[in-house]
Amino acid sequence: MLKAYTKPTPVSKAITRTGTEETIRGWIHRKRTVGGKIFITVRDRTGVVQCVVDKSVIGEKLWSVLDKAYLESSLLLRGVVKKDDRAPNGVEMEASDVLLVHSGEQFPITEYQSAEFLLDVRHLWLRSQRMISAMKARSYLFRYLREFLDKQSFYEITPPIITVSGGETGANLFKLEYFDRKAYLTESSQLYAEAMIYSLEKVYSFAPSFRAEKSRTVKHLAEYWHLEPEMAYFNNATNMKLQEKLVSSVANRMAKENDGILKFFNVDPESLLRIKPPFKRISYDSAIELLQQKGSTKKWGEDFGVDEERLLTEDEDKPIFVYNMPKELKAFYMPINPKDPRTVLCADMLAPHGHGEIIGGSEREWRLEPLLERMKEMKMNIDNYKWYLDLRRYGSVPHAGFGLGVERILKWMLNLDHIRDAIPFPRMINRLVP
Ligand code: 4AD
Ligand code: MG
């Protein structure tokens, strides 16, 4: 007799063991009844397998319970694995015993549902093959990113999520009540990562960042996962080198270790295996020239939007860097470029084929006076940054760092139309539930 806690064989393993009796545990992915037989496709986290339940084997009572079971019912099934060319992956299980754990109610998701409805029932849509594949890739991506940095002797640090001020856009902060004070959800952990290089030298924080983005685009989330490495004695050049190594490493591992997932999204693993250093580096000045050659009306000093990012990367197979942007477009902590004081020492990494900015990074102004000057120029509230300025008072060192948007990377690698499928429960301007 099957019991709920009987140890199952993963479906992906069971389908290789023809001729033996196996127990699998999962959910009813598909089901149809033909005569005295019920064909059930059982799904677990490793795959799906077709099973056939015969009334004459299983008995009238169990058969009719199963016949009424809804899609997504949970069950254990025991049976012999047999070769069958008609079955989806070439094998079929002939059930000798079934334990229906929970049949529940009719599953609300049927074929051909609108994208909005699937977002409303996101908690259930996560069981789809599409979301299963995307969420596995996401988990692997987290692992690859961490393992790369751990191998490079970084320490992982944990920043606060509640802060009194921003460091980036400022305008896009989420406000919250903090006892009797005003506070904000962090938009970047960089300033805290900077504080920790004075003790740990090479650090990264891996945490959510929050942006009250009013723009409805396919690449903006209000809450996203942000990997932010920060390194003592790095400059713009060594910063870019580290970024291209990191991105190449995770792209290559994604290609080598996840053939099935990439196939599901119609991504050729070769396209990710080709991602190798060095990446093209173009200055903001030449990017503007290139854009104008391509017919864009963008003028020097203007920021890039979706169209410009697409124009710049449409012919690229690898990500590119655009470096030294106008200071007006960038945050207060970026140092002025001594060779052209209209610009700052920074670089953005753009994904190929118009997937947009995946990394923003820069050197940090590490000298107190020029930093203060820049903050005054930008009319910032210096009081909020007293502690940050202290970092420039005691044993300051040159340093640099960057921020990588995990969902942006995944959107690019899996060639997703929309960033929302790169995160289980997306937060966007019109989406807070589930
Ligand atoms: O370019 P950003 O704003 O840079 C920073 O926050 C720096 N403090 C990072 C650092 O140097 N430590 O954001 C960095 C990256 C972007 O390149 C993008 O990949 C991602 O974060 N990002 C978003 N991802 C999803 N939704 C959004 N609304 C995002 N905003 C930025
Ligand atoms: Mg940026």
Tab-separated table of C-alpha atoms and ligand atoms in Angstrom, residues 167-169 172 187-191 193-194 205 209-213 215 217 219-230 239 330-331 333-334 347-349 356-362 364 400-409 419 427, ligand 1:
chain	number	residue	atom	x	y	z
A	167	GLY	CA	21.952	57.154	-3.638
A	168	GLU	CA	20.679	56.836	-7.169
A	169	THR	CA	17.568	58.369	-8.615
A	172	ASN	CA	11.936	56.782	-7.281
A	187	GLU	CA	17.162	51.532	-4.057
A	188	SER	CA	20.737	50.251	-3.905
A	189	SER	CA	22.968	48.753	-1.229
A	190	GLN	CA	26.072	50.310	-2.689
A	191	LEU	CA	26.751	52.902	0.012
A	193	ALA	CA	28.871	47.906	0.533
A	194	GLU	CA	31.335	50.801	0.305
A	205	SER	CA	25.603	42.251	-1.350
A	209	SER	CA	16.380	46.909	-4.458
A	210	PHE	CA	13.196	48.935	-4.742
A	211	ARG	CA	12.382	51.483	-7.403
A	212	ALA	CA	9.055	53.283	-7.583
A	213	GLU	CA	9.269	53.168	-11.375
A	215	SER	CA	7.279	53.665	-16.397
A	217	THR	CA	8.287	48.889	-19.648
A	219	LYS	CA	12.387	45.681	-18.194
A	220	HIS	CA	11.366	47.594	-15.069
A	221	LEU	CA	10.311	46.010	-11.805
A	222	ALA	CA	9.463	47.912	-8.633
A	223	GLU	CA	11.298	45.243	-6.629
A	224	TYR	CA	14.253	43.451	-8.159
A	225	TRP	CA	17.245	41.414	-7.020
A	226	HIS	CA	20.426	43.373	-7.123
A	227	LEU	CA	23.932	41.957	-6.952
A	228	GLU	CA	26.330	44.683	-5.871
A	229	PRO	CA	30.053	43.939	-5.647
A	230	GLU	CA	32.378	46.623	-4.287
A	239	ASN	CA	35.928	47.002	-12.700
A	330	LYS	CA	24.754	59.884	-13.132
A	331	ALA	CA	24.843	59.632	-9.348
A	333	TYR	CA	29.459	59.437	-6.014
A	334	MET	CA	30.976	59.034	-9.477
A	347	ALA	CA	30.439	52.197	-17.371
A	348	ASP	CA	27.116	50.541	-18.135
A	349	MET	CA	26.950	47.061	-19.595
A	356	GLY	CA	19.024	46.715	-22.320
A	357	GLU	CA	21.256	47.696	-19.430
A	358	ILE	CA	22.224	44.749	-17.253
A	359	ILE	CA	24.956	46.382	-15.174
A	360	GLY	CA	25.665	49.890	-13.947
A	361	GLY	CA	29.061	50.511	-12.398
A	362	SER	CA	31.673	53.158	-11.668
A	364	ARG	CA	33.702	56.081	-6.565
A	400	ALA	CA	34.906	50.829	-7.582
A	401	GLY	CA	31.893	48.591	-7.862
A	402	PHE	CA	28.818	47.756	-9.833
A	403	GLY	CA	25.209	46.675	-9.640
A	404	LEU	CA	23.794	43.818	-11.675
A	405	GLY	CA	20.062	43.298	-12.127
A	406	VAL	CA	19.447	39.567	-11.852
A	407	GLU	CA	16.093	39.646	-13.668
A	408	ARG	CA	17.601	41.690	-16.501
A	409	ILE	CA	20.320	39.055	-16.950
A	419	ILE	CA	11.065	40.863	-17.153
A	427	ARG	CA	6.020	43.879	-8.345
B	1	4AD	O1	22.204	51.474	-12.770
B	1	4AD	P1	21.677	51.328	-11.383
B	1	4AD	O2	20.611	52.250	-10.947
B	1	4AD	O3	22.950	51.436	-10.446
B	1	4AD	C1	22.972	51.397	-9.091
B	1	4AD	O4	22.006	51.260	-8.381
B	1	4AD	C2	24.358	51.400	-8.503
B	1	4AD	N1	24.283	51.873	-7.109
B	1	4AD	C3	24.922	50.021	-8.593
B	1	4AD	C4	26.294	49.908	-8.013
B	1	4AD	O5	27.218	50.457	-8.566
B	1	4AD	N2	26.445	49.194	-6.910
B	1	4AD	O6	21.154	49.832	-11.187
B	1	4AD	C5	22.021	48.756	-11.407
B	1	4AD	C6	21.346	47.682	-12.220
B	1	4AD	C7	20.942	48.109	-13.629
B	1	4AD	O7	22.012	48.025	-14.528
B	1	4AD	C8	19.864	47.090	-13.948
B	1	4AD	O8	20.440	45.857	-14.352
B	1	4AD	C9	19.200	46.875	-12.605
B	1	4AD	O9	20.133	47.283	-11.621
B	1	4AD	N3	17.970	47.672	-12.477
B	1	4AD	C10	16.723	47.167	-12.552
B	1	4AD	N4	16.267	45.919	-12.783
B	1	4AD	C11	14.923	45.725	-12.811
B	1	4AD	N5	14.026	46.702	-12.605
B	1	4AD	C12	14.424	47.971	-12.375
B	1	4AD	N6	13.526	48.932	-12.156
B	1	4AD	C13	15.837	48.248	-12.345
B	1	4AD	N7	16.575	49.359	-12.135
B	1	4AD	C14	17.863	48.989	-12.222
